[in-house]
Amino acid sequence: MAEVVQYHLEQMVDELEDLEKRGLFSKAELKTIVKKRTKFEYALRRRRVNRAAFLQYIEYEINVDALRRQRKQRLSGTKRGEKTTLSDFSIMQRVISIFERALVKHPEDAMLWQQYVEYIKARRRMAPGIGDEEEGQGHSRLLSSVFARAITAHPYESQMWIKAAAHELDINANSSAARILLQRALRLIPDSHRLWIEYFRLEMLLVEKIKARRRVLGIDQPAVATELDTPSADENTEMEAADNNAFIDLPQLDEEENHKSNGLQLDTVEERFAEQALARLDRKVAAGTGNLSEEERATMDQQTNAYLQGAVAQVVYEQAIKAIPSSLEFRQELASVAALFSDTDRLREIILSSICSDFANDTTARAYLCSAHLASVSTTSPELVDGLQCAVGNFKTILTELDNPDMWTEYVRFLVQWRDACAGMVSLRAYFGTLIDRAVLQIGEQKDGRLNAELALICADNIQTRMKQQTADDSDSSEMRLLNWLADATQRFPDSADLWHRRLSLLLAVNADSAASVPINVANDSRLDGLFADQALAQVPASKKLWNLFLDWIEQRFSNGLISADQVQSRYFDAFARTTQQRSTLALSTDEGALPRLYELVAHLQIRYVDWAWSLPLHCKQLSSIGDIAHMALVEPDEEEAESNRTPENSAEKGSGNVDALRQAYHNVSRHALPTLMFYKKCLEREPELKNKILLYEMACRVDESNMKPWLSYLGFLNKIKELSQASTVYWRAVKAVGDSRQLEFETAYQGLLHKPSKAAQLF
């Protein structure tokens, strides 16, 4: 090991001497650099080296190189005409060498390959002032080599193929090689949306370039070409050589042999339309030296017209929808790409026709077709008004055929979107407002057949928007109309958290503004509690926004002295119970994110409970044990307790809190709920005494004994307070808990924690 490290250090001698000679680094700085490099080299010689060790070394070298360039730039004012020396490129070569060593160890790491590619690209953009062209070519060749090896190692990484094709097109100016790379990628990954889209974009871009070239050469004009339009023989030779040379020399992959029979006829694109042949014919016509027969001229015109009208892109589109036949979003994105280029009306019509035929009963597809012509129309275009009227007419026609909630939702969503987009146009905004009002009335006439939860929420938004534009008397009637609408909507769609949240938020606002006499359809406190607990939260117990709204209201009532602290605590534990009971239901759900969201909600509620207990007035009596207050009703507290709750001047000051209430809170949760790691983290942040912190760490480690983070945090805390004997005991417990498969990872993390004491203070 030492011999190899010494060898690498000896290779740096000339570079270090050059840095010192040029005055870029002092001797002390160079010694520090050598020490750091020695440490990194020894780290890379371990038996098992993870990716992070290589990346840390690379990051350090990049920072050193950035400092060198800054100092060189600062000194360049006094030393004119300074030549490029060894130190100008040695650090870059070392970084490349480290990347190569990393990829030998971890060839399976696709992210490492991408970081290597990005580094070479960045170096190519900031080549030294002398020899820019030569260094740029060197970087281009290196990048081509890296792409070939990366694709060989990861043939199913579509992003790698796309970057390689972009390199060929943008850097090497080799469109043929870019096309071939994407075709080979599609044979391996025929179901990749991104690959098809980029291939489609490539063909459209090449057509656009040929159109621009023909305009410059004046081929579309009757004027006679001049000598300036005629490329020389050398230029023709260079262009043909560039066309026939694929710079990324990618060998035949074993995976390609297994995918030859996938049914994709991509080679027909090359056979039917040869871009290079068309370009040479263009040059002949422009030069006036091509003696073309009538048959040759007719063939040229036919091929040119077909190619320039997007026939190649059409073939690509047809192959794409064969490979991915059932994705509407995929076809919409292809249509969006086509809209970016000129003279693509025919191609876009083909795409829209295929959507219409293949997704005839899909409401999203039908809605997209109604307004697809607006994709290329801006809000300042004179064609906007006619286009919008046409889209509205299309929607009305479709609604006579598909009179269902989904189609009405698409229609109203379209109206709302364009009303907001035309914010600065008063007449158009009023036009869309009128259409929305009419749609809401039509939906209200047949709620059973036209209304769904999303549409009910959009209609409620429209009623609320109209309320803001009315007088006080009219606003009151609209407010009652909105309440009635939301009450009916929550009855029809009781599992919609958004509808319940909108209804209850409005009720709370109306209840707060109402006088002593509350209208019968405006809930008082007891009715609100029933709406929350017995209806909304019973129907949607996993809604974070509903629990926050409910608990905000409960805490506000406590602050006003209307309920006691134990009654608030009772509601918190009711929240814990209801949410944790959902685990069995969500465990059977097909939504993979349902359980993580539930655990996040439980942790959020528990943290909120701790914060509330911490912020209780210092003079407030200690919280009761949860067993004594289960199912406590929301009754009025006695006068003495209510008065104590109202006293703001005795509240906890900033930076301090009610420690007794905090301790009772976490004891209650640990005994009568399922505490989470985030709950214990919040308690540890609040708890001031070391003895209780140790107790909290012990309980945190029991939540998930195989999780290394709480163990490492616990060990860091014990080492910080010099409890070394207890730290040793906890260490062996942790090693046993995390298991043999992760023992080495745990030991490495623990050693890193010991060498960096600042990490010891970080909680899990």
PDB file of N, CA and C in Angstrom, residues 36 95 110 113 158 172 233 237 304 312 315 389 463 467 522 534 546 595-596 671 678 686 715:
ATOM      1  N   LYS A  36      -2.863  16.463   2.478  1.00  0.00           N
ATOM      2  CA  LYS A  36      -4.232  16.094   2.118  1.00  0.00           C
ATOM      3  C   LYS A  36      -4.248  15.013   1.046  1.00  0.00           C
ATOM      4  N   VAL A  95      -7.555  14.593 -11.773  1.00  0.00           N
ATOM      5  CA  VAL A  95      -8.985  14.357 -11.552  1.00  0.00           C
ATOM      6  C   VAL A  95      -9.494  13.270 -12.491  1.00  0.00           C
ATOM      7  N   ALA A 110     -23.963   4.235 -12.341  1.00  0.00           N
ATOM      8  CA  ALA A 110     -24.314   5.112 -13.465  1.00  0.00           C
ATOM      9  C   ALA A 110     -24.134   6.583 -13.111  1.00  0.00           C
ATOM     10  N   TRP A 113     -20.554   7.662 -13.693  1.00  0.00           N
ATOM     11  CA  TRP A 113     -20.275   7.899 -15.109  1.00  0.00           C
ATOM     12  C   TRP A 113     -20.785   9.274 -15.536  1.00  0.00           C
ATOM     13  N   SER A 158     -31.173   5.296 -20.560  1.00  0.00           N
ATOM     14  CA  SER A 158     -31.557   6.121 -21.708  1.00  0.00           C
ATOM     15  C   SER A 158     -30.901   7.497 -21.672  1.00  0.00           C
ATOM     16  N   ASN A 172     -19.510  17.417 -32.170  1.00  0.00           N
ATOM     17  CA  ASN A 172     -18.850  16.846 -33.340  1.00  0.00           C
ATOM     18  C   ASN A 172     -19.547  17.207 -34.650  1.00  0.00           C
ATOM     19  N   ALA A 233     -13.967  21.911 -53.632  1.00  0.00           N
ATOM     20  CA  ALA A 233     -13.768  20.461 -53.546  1.00  0.00           C
ATOM     21  C   ALA A 233     -13.307  20.050 -52.161  1.00  0.00           C
ATOM     22  N   THR A 237     -15.160  17.492 -49.592  1.00  0.00           N
ATOM     23  CA  THR A 237     -14.478  16.336 -49.009  1.00  0.00           C
ATOM     24  C   THR A 237     -14.603  16.335 -47.487  1.00  0.00           C
ATOM     25  N   THR A 304     -36.997  15.655 -51.803  1.00  0.00           N
ATOM     26  CA  THR A 304     -36.816  16.896 -51.047  1.00  0.00           C
ATOM     27  C   THR A 304     -38.121  17.344 -50.407  1.00  0.00           C
ATOM     28  N   VAL A 312     -39.834  12.038 -42.525  1.00  0.00           N
ATOM     29  CA  VAL A 312     -38.993  11.247 -41.621  1.00  0.00           C
ATOM     30  C   VAL A 312     -39.561  11.278 -40.208  1.00  0.00           C
ATOM     31  N   VAL A 315     -42.506   9.013 -39.946  1.00  0.00           N
ATOM     32  CA  VAL A 315     -42.124   7.606 -39.778  1.00  0.00           C
ATOM     33  C   VAL A 315     -41.718   7.341 -38.334  1.00  0.00           C
ATOM     34  N   GLN A 389     -62.886  31.073 -29.116  1.00  0.00           N
ATOM     35  CA  GLN A 389     -64.284  30.804 -29.458  1.00  0.00           C
ATOM     36  C   GLN A 389     -64.433  29.436 -30.125  1.00  0.00           C
ATOM     37  N   ILE A 463     -67.938  30.595  -6.958  1.00  0.00           N
ATOM     38  CA  ILE A 463     -68.916  31.306  -6.117  1.00  0.00           C
ATOM     39  C   ILE A 463     -68.197  32.258  -5.168  1.00  0.00           C
ATOM     40  N   MET A 467     -68.333  36.370  -4.804  1.00  0.00           N
ATOM     41  CA  MET A 467     -68.661  37.024  -3.532  1.00  0.00           C
ATOM     42  C   MET A 467     -67.820  38.278  -3.314  1.00  0.00           C
ATOM     43  N   VAL A 522     -75.193  27.801  10.188  1.00  0.00           N
ATOM     44  CA  VAL A 522     -73.831  28.133  10.596  1.00  0.00           C
ATOM     45  C   VAL A 522     -73.588  27.464  11.938  1.00  0.00           C
ATOM     46  N   ASP A 534     -66.965  13.685  14.139  1.00  0.00           N
ATOM     47  CA  ASP A 534     -67.866  12.602  13.762  1.00  0.00           C
ATOM     48  C   ASP A 534     -68.058  12.463  12.260  1.00  0.00           C
ATOM     49  N   LEU A 546     -56.823  18.667   7.322  1.00  0.00           N
ATOM     50  CA  LEU A 546     -57.995  18.660   8.194  1.00  0.00           C
ATOM     51  C   LEU A 546     -57.603  18.605   9.662  1.00  0.00           C
ATOM     52  N   LEU A 595     -48.492   4.558   2.994  1.00  0.00           N
ATOM     53  CA  LEU A 595     -47.960   4.315   4.351  1.00  0.00           C
ATOM     54  C   LEU A 595     -46.911   5.338   4.762  1.00  0.00           C
ATOM     55  N   PRO A 596     -45.936   5.678   3.907  1.00  0.00           N
ATOM     56  CA  PRO A 596     -44.999   6.747   4.295  1.00  0.00           C
ATOM     57  C   PRO A 596     -45.683   8.057   4.615  1.00  0.00           C
ATOM     58  N   ARG A 671     -46.320   5.863  26.375  1.00  0.00           N
ATOM     59  CA  ARG A 671     -47.108   4.810  27.011  1.00  0.00           C
ATOM     60  C   ARG A 671     -48.414   4.509  26.276  1.00  0.00           C
ATOM     61  N   MET A 678     -39.068  11.153  14.789  1.00  0.00           N
ATOM     62  CA  MET A 678     -39.127  12.609  14.743  1.00  0.00           C
ATOM     63  C   MET A 678     -39.715  13.184  16.028  1.00  0.00           C
ATOM     64  N   ARG A 686     -35.913  19.835  23.104  1.00  0.00           N
ATOM     65  CA  ARG A 686     -36.533  20.618  24.173  1.00  0.00           C
ATOM     66  C   ARG A 686     -36.014  20.261  25.563  1.00  0.00           C
ATOM     67  N   LEU A 715     -24.608   7.558  20.563  1.00  0.00           N
ATOM     68  CA  LEU A 715     -23.183   7.393  20.864  1.00  0.00           C
ATOM     69  C   LEU A 715     -22.452   8.724  20.809  1.00  0.00           C
TER      70      LEU A 715
END
